[in-house]
Short mmCIF file of C-alpha atoms and ligand atoms in Angstrom, two decimals:
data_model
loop_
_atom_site.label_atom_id
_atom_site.label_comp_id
_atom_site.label_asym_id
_atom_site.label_seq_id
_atom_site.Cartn_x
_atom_site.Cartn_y
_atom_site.Cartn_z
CA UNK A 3 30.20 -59.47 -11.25
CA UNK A 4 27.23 -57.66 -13.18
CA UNK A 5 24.10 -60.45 -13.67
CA UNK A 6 22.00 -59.24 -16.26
CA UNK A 7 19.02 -58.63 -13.84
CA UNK A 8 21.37 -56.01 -11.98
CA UNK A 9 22.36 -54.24 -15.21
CA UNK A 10 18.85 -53.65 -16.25
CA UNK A 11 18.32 -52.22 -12.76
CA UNK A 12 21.21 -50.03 -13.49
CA UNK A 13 20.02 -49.09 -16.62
CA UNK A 14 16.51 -48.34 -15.50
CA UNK A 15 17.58 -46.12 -12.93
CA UNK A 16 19.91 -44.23 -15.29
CA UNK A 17 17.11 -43.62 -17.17
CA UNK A 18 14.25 -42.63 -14.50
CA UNK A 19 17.29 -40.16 -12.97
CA UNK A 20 17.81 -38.69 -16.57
CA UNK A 21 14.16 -38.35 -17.29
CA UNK A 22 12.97 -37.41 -14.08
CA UNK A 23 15.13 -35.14 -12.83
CA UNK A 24 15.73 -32.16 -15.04
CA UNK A 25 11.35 -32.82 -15.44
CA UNK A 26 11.27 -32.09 -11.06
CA UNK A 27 13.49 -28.94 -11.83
CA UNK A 28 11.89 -27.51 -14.54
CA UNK A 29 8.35 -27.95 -13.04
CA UNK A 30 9.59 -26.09 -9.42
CA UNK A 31 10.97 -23.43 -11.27
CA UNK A 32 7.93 -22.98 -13.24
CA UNK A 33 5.86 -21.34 -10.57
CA UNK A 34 6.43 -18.63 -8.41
CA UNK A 35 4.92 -18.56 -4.82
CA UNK A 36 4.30 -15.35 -3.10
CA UNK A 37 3.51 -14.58 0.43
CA UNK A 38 0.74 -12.36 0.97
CA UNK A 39 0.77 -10.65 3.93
CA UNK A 40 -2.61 -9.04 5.23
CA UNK A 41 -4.92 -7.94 7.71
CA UNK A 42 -7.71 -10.41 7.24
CA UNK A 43 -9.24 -8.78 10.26
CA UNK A 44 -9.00 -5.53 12.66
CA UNK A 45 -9.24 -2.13 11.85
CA UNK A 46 -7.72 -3.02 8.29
CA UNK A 47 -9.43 -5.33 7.55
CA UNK A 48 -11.21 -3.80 4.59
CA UNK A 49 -8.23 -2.41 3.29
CA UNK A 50 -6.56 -5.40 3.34
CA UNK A 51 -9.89 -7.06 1.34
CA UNK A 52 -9.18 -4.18 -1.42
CA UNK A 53 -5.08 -4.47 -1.91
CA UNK A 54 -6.33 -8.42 -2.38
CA UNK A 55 -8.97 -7.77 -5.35
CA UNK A 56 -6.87 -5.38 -6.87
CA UNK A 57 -4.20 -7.56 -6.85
CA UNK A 58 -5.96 -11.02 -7.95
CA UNK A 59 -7.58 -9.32 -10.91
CA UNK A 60 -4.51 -7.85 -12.47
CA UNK A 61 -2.61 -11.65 -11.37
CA UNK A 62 -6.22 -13.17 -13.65
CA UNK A 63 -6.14 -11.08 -16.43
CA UNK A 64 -2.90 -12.16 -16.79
CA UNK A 65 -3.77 -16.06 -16.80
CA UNK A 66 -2.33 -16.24 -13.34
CA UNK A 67 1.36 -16.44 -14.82
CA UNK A 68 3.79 -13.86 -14.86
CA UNK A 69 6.70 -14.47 -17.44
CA UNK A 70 5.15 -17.43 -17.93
CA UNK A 71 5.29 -18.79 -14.86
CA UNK A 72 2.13 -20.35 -12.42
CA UNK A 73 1.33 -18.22 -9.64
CA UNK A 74 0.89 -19.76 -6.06
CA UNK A 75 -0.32 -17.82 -3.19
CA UNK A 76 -0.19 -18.52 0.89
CA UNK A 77 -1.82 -16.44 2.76
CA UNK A 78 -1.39 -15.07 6.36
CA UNK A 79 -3.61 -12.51 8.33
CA UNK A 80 -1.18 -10.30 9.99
CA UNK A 81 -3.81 -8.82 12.47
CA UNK A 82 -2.14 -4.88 11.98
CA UNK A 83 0.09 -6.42 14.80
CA UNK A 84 3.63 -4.83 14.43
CA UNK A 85 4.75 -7.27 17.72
CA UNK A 86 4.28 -10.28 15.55
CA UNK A 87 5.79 -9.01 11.89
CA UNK A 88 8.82 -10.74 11.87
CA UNK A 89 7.56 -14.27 12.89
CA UNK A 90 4.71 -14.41 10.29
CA UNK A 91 7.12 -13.41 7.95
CA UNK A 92 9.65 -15.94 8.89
CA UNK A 93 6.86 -18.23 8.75
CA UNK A 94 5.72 -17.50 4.83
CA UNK A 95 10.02 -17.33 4.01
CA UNK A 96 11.17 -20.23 6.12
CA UNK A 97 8.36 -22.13 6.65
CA UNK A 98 6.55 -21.94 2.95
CA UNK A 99 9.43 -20.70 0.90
CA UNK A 100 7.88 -18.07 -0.54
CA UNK A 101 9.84 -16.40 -3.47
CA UNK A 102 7.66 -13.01 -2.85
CA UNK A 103 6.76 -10.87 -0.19
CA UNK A 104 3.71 -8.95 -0.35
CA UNK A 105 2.48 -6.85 2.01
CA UNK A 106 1.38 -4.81 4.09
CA UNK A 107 -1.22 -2.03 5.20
CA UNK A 108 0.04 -1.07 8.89
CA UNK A 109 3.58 0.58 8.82
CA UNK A 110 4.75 -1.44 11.71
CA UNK A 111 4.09 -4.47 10.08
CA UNK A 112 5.79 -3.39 6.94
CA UNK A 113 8.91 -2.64 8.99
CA UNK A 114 9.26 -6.32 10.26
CA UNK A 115 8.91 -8.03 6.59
CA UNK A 116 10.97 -5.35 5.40
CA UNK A 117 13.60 -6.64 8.22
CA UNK A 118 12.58 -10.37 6.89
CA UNK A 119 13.09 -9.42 3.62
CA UNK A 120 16.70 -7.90 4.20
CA UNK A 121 17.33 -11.01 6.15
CA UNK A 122 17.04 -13.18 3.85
CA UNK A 123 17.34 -11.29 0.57
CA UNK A 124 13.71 -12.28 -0.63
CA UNK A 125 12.00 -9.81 -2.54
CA UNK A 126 9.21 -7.53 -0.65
CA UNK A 127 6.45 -5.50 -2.50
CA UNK A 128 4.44 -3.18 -0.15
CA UNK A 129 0.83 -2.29 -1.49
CA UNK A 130 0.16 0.18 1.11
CA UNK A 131 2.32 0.79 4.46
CA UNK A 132 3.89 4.35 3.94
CA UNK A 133 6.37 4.07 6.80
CA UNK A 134 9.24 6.37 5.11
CA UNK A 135 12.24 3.74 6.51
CA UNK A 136 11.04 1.22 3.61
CA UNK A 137 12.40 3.59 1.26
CA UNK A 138 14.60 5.35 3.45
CA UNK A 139 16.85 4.39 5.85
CA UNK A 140 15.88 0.24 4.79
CA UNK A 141 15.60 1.16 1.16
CA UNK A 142 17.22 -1.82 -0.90
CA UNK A 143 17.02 -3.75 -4.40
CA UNK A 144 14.73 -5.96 -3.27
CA UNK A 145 12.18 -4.01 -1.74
CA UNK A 146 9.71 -1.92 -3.99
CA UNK A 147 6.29 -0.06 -3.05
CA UNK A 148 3.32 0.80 -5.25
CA UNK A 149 1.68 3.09 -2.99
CA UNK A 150 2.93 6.03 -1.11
CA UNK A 151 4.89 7.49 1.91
CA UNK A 152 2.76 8.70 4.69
CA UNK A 153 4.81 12.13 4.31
CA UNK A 154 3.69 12.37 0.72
CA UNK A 155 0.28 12.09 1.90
CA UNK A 156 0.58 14.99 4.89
CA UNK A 157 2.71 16.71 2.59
CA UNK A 158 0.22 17.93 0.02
CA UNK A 159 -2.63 18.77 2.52
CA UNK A 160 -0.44 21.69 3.55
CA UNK A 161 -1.10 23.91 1.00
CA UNK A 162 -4.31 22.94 0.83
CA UNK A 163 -5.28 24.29 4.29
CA UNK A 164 -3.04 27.22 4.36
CA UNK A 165 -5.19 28.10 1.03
CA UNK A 166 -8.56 28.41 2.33
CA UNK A 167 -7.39 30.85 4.84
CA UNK A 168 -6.42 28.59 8.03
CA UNK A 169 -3.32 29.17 10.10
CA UNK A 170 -3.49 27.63 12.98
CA UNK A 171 -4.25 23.97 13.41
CA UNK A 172 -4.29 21.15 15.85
CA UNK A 173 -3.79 17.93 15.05
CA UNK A 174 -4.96 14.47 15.63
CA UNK A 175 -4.40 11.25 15.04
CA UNK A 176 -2.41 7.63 16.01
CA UNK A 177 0.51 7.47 17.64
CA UNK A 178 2.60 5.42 15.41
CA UNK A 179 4.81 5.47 12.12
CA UNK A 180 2.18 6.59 9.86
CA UNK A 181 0.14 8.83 12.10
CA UNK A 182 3.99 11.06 13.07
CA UNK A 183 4.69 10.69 9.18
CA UNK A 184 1.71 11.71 8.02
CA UNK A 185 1.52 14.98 10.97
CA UNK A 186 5.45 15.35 9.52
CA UNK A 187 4.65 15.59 6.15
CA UNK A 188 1.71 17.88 6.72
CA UNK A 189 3.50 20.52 8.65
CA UNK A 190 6.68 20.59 6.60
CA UNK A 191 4.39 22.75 4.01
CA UNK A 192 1.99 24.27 6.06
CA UNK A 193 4.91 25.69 8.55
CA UNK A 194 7.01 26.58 5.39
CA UNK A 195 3.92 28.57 4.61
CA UNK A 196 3.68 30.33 7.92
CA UNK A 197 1.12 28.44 9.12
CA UNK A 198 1.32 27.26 12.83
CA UNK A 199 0.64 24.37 14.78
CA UNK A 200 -1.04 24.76 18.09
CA UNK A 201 -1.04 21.15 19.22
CA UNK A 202 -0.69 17.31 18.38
CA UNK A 203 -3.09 14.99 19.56
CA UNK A 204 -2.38 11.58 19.78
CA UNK A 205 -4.06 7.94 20.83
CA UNK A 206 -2.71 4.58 20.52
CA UNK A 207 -3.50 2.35 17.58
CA UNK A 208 -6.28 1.09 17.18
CA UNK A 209 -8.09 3.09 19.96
CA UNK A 210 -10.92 5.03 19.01
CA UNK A 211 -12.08 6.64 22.05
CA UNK A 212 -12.16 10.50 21.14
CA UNK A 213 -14.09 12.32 23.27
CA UNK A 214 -11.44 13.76 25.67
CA UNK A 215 -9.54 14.65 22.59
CA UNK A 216 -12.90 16.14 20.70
CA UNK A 217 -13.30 18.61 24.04
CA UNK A 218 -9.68 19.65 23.98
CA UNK A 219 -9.78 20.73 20.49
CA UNK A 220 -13.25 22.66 21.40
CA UNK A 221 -10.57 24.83 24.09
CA UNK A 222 -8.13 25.64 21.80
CA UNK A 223 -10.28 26.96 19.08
CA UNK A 224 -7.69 26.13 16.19
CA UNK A 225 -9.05 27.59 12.77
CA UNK A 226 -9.09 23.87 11.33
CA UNK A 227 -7.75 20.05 12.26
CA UNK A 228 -5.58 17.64 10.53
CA UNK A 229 -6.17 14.38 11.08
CA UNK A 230 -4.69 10.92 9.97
CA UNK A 231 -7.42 7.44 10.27
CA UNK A 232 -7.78 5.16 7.97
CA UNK A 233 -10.42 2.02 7.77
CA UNK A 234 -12.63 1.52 11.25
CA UNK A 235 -10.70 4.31 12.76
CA UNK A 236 -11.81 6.45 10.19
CA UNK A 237 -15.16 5.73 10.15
CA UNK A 238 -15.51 6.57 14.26
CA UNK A 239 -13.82 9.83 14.10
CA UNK A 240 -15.24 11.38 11.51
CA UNK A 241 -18.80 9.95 13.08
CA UNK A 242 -17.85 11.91 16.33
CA UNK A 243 -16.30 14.71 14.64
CA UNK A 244 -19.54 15.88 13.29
CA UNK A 245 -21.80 14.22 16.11
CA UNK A 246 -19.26 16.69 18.31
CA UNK A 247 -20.94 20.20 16.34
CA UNK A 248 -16.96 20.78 15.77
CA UNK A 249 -17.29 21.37 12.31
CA UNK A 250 -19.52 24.47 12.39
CA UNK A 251 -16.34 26.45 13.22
CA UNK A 252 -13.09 24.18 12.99
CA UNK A 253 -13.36 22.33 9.17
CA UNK A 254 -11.50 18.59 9.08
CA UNK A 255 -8.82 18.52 6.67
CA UNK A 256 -7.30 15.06 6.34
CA UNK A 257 -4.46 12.84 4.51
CA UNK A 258 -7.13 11.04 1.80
CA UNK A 259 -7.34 8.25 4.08
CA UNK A 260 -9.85 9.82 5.87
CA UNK A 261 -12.61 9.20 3.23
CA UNK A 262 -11.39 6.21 1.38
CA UNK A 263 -12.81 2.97 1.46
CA UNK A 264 -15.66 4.25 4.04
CA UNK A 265 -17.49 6.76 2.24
CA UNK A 266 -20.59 3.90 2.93
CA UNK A 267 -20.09 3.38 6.43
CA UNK A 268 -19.55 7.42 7.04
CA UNK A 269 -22.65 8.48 4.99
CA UNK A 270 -23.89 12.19 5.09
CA UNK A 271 -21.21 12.98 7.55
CA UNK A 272 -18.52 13.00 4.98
CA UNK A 273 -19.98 14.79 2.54
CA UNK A 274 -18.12 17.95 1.82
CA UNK A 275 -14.93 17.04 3.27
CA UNK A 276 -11.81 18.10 1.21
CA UNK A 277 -8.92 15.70 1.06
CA UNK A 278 -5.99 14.99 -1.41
CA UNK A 279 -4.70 11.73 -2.63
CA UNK A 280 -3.55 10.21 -5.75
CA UNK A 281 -6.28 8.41 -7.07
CA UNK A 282 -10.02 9.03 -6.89
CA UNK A 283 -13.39 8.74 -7.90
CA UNK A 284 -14.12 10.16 -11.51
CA UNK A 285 -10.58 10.59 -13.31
CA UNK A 286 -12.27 9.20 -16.21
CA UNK A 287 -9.34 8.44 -18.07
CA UNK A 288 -9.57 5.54 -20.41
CA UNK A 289 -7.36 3.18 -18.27
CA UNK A 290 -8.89 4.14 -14.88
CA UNK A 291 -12.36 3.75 -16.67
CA UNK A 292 -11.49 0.38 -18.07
CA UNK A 293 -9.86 -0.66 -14.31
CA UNK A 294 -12.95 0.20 -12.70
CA UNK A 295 -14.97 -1.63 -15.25
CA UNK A 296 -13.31 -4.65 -14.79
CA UNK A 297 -13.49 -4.54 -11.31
CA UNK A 298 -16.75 -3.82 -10.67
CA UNK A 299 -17.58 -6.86 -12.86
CA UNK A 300 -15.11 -8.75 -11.28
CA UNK A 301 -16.67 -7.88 -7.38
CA UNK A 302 -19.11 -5.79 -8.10
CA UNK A 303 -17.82 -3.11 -6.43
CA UNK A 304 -16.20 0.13 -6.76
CA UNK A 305 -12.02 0.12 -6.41
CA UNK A 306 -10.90 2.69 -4.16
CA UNK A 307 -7.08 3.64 -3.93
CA UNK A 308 -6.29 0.41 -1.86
CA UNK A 309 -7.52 -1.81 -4.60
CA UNK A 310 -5.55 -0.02 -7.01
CA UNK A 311 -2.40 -0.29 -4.76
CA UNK A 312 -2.93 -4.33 -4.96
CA UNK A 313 -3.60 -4.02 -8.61
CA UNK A 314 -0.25 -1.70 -9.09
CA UNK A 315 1.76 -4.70 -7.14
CA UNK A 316 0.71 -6.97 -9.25
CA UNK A 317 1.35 -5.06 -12.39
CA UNK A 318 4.66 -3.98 -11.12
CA UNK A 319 6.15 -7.87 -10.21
CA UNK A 320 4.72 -8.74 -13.44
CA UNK A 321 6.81 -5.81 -15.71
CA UNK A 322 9.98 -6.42 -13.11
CA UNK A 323 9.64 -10.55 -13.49
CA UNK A 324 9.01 -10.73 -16.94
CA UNK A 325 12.14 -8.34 -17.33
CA UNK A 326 14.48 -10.98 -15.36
CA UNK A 327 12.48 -14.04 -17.27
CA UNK A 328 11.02 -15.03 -14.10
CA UNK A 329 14.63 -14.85 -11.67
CA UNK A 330 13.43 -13.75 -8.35
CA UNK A 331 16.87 -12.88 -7.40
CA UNK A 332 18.34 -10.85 -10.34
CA UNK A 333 17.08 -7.85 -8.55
CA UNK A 334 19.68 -5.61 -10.71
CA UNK A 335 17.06 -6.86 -13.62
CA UNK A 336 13.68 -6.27 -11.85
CA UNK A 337 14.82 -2.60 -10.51
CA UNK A 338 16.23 -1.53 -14.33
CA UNK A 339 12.79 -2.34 -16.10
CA UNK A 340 10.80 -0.79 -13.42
CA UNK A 341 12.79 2.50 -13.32
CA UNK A 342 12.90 2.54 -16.93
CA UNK A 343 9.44 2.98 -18.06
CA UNK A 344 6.01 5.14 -16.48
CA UNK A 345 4.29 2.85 -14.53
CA UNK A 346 0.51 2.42 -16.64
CA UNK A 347 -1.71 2.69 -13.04
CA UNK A 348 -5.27 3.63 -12.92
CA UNK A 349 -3.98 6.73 -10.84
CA UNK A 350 -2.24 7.85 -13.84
CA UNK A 351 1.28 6.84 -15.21
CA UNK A 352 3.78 7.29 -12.38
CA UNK A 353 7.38 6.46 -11.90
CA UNK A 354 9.56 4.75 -9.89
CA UNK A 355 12.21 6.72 -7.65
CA UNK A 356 16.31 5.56 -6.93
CA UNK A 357 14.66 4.46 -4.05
CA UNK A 358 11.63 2.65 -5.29
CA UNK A 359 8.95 4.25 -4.20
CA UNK A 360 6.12 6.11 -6.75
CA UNK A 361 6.50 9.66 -7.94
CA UNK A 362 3.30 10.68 -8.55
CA UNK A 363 0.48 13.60 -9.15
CA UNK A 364 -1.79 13.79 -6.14
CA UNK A 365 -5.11 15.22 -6.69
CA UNK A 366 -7.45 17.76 -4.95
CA UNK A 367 -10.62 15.83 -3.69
CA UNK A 368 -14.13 16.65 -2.10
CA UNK A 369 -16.72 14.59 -0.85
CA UNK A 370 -20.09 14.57 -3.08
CA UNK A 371 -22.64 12.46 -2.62
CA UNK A 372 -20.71 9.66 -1.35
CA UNK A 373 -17.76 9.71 -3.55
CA UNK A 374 -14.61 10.61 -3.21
CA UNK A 375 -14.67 13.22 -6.26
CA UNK A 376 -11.28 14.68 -8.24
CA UNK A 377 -11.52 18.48 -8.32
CA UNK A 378 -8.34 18.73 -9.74
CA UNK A 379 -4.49 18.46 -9.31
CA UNK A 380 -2.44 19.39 -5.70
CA UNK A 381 0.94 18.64 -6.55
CA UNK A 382 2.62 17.28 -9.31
CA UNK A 383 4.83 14.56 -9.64
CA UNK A 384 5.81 14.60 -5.89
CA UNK A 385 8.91 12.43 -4.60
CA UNK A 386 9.40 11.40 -1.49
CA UNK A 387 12.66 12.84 -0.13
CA UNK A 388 13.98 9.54 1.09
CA UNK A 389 16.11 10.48 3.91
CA UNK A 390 18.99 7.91 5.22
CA UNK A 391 18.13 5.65 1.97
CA UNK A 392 21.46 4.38 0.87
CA UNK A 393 21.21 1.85 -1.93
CA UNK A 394 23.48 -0.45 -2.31
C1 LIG B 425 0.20 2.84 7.46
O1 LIG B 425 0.23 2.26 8.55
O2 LIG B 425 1.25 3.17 6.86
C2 LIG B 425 -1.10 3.20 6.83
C3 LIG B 425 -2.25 2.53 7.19
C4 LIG B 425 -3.46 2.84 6.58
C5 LIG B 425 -3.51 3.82 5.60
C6 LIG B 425 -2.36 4.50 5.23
C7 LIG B 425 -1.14 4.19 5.85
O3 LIG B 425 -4.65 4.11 5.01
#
């Protein structure tokens, strides 16, 4: 039998469960956690600092909601350690239930929570790491990048070299995705051209001891060197490059990574060093202009291209998210809105390929007076070739 007391128990528990309920699954649904992925410290560490900014100010200027919805962040330093990519990730999917990957600078990281991401179908934005599997032979509709390939980046530098008269050139850098990319993407141009390699140097990541490698270049007398460093690494060889009396006779040519984000640290040792890349320092366009604006008031700092590759992540989860109303998994969604339209990025308006990764203008630079100055445009509109990319 029913008392009375034992009905109104009843009752009041209908009531809490009709109330509460549907209130618990409309407030989880309301935000949207994502994962970010960086190095914190290392020789990335600054780059991972910039990708950060770039990102939180577009996520603020946006009142920290994309299609309406909170944003909540965990974040994990990833150390630039490919060995332990797949647990961290595991750790921010499984562990924290992230609904978003983001991340990361090193290639060999990128391939592990590009793995995660597969795994487990969560979606991955990459603000840097050009490793060409993430949008070719992994490519898939939840993975996306805002930045480049590391064969885009070789790629235009080519030209560039063969240009100014050089045909034979060694070169140098770390022996790992993006260093081989980058060396790839450098001599499918300059060997189209006729120009001809006469070696490729090589050293571990994150090593930075190149004297041995300094005096073998001095033997071969190449008529210039390409080299791929980025961040710390960067900073030491172009230090030692000079310090070496190399450049008298054999000019540096590098990837854009060679200058950016350490014009400080490198000082008068830079200056004058040619490079291409797709952003820069003086575009002055009205939306680069009012990017760097905000922020430099916002850290006051100058962005370089890593900050605008954070900023570019941002933008692009928020045009992709608000597309699906905030469903993390209708990936069909997020992939038609950001194919659709020109991406608006500081760089200038690119699009997305059938393999998500930017097409995009990549502009002539020179180092003057410690910035990393546009002298005009390299190649337009350049695609990565995505080899093995299937997308299913
Ligand atoms: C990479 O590992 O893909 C990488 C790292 C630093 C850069 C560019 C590419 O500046």
């Amino acid at each position: 039998m029913i008392t009375k007391n034992k009905l109104a128990l009843m009752l009041s528990l209908a009531i809490s469960i009709f109330f509460i309920a549907p209130f618990t699954k409309v407030k989880a649904a309301e935000s949207i956690k994502i994962g970010i992925m960086l190095p914190y410290s290392g020789a990335f560490a600054d780059l991972g600092d910039s990708i950060e900014k770039g990102f939180m100010l577009y996520s603020k200027q946006k009142g920290n909601k994309f299609a309406g919805k909170n944003l909540e962040f965990v974040k994990l330093d990833d150390e630039s350690s490919p060995p332990k990519a797949v647990e961290n990730a595991n750790k921010l999917v499984k562990g924290d239930k992230v609904d978003i990957l983001l991340g990361s600078v090193h290639s060999g990281v990128a391939m592990g929570m590009a793995k995660v991401a597969m795994d487990n179908g969560v979606l991955l934005m990459v603000p840097n790491a050009g490793a060409a599997a993430i949008t070719g032979s992994m490519c898939a509709k939840n993975i996306y990048r805002s930045s480049f390939t590391n064969w885009q980046a070789g790629y235009v530098v080519g030209d560039i070299v063969m240009k100014a008269g050089h045909k034979k050139v060694v070169t140098i850098t770390w022996k790992y995705a993006a260093g081989d990319e980058s060396v790839g993407g450098f001599k499918d141009s300059f060997i189209a051209k006729g120009g001809m390699i006469m070696k490729e140097l090589s050293l571990p990541f994150p090593n930075v001891e190149f004297q041995a490698l300094l005096t073998e270049i001095a033997s071969i007398k190449p008529d210039a060197v390409y080299t791929f460093f980025s961040g710390a690494g960067a900073v030491e060889f172009v230090k030692d490059y000079m310090a070496s009396g190399l450049n008298k006779t054999i000019p540096l040519y590098g990837s854009g990574f060679i200058t950016e984000g350490v014009l400080e640290a490198q000082g008068a040792d830079a200056e004058g060093l040619v490079t291409a890349l797709y952003y820069g320092d003086g575009l002055n366009t009205p939306r680069d202009n009012e990017f760097r604006a905000a922020y430099k008031k916002a850290y006051n700092q100058d962005p370089d291209v890593f900050a605008v590759q954070g900023y570019d992540a941002a933008m692009m989860l928020d045009i992709g998210l608000t597309a699906t109303k905030g469903d993390v998994k209708d990936m069909e969604g997020f992939s038609k809105a950001l194919r659709q339209a020109p991406i608006p990025s500081p760089r200038g308006n690119f699009t997305l390929s059938a393999s998500h990764n930017p097409i995009q203008d990549f502009y002539m630079r020179k180092v003057i007076k410690g910035k990393n100055q546009v002298t005009g445009i390299a190649v337009k509109a350049l695609a990565d070739p995505a080899v093995g990319c299937k997308m299913q």
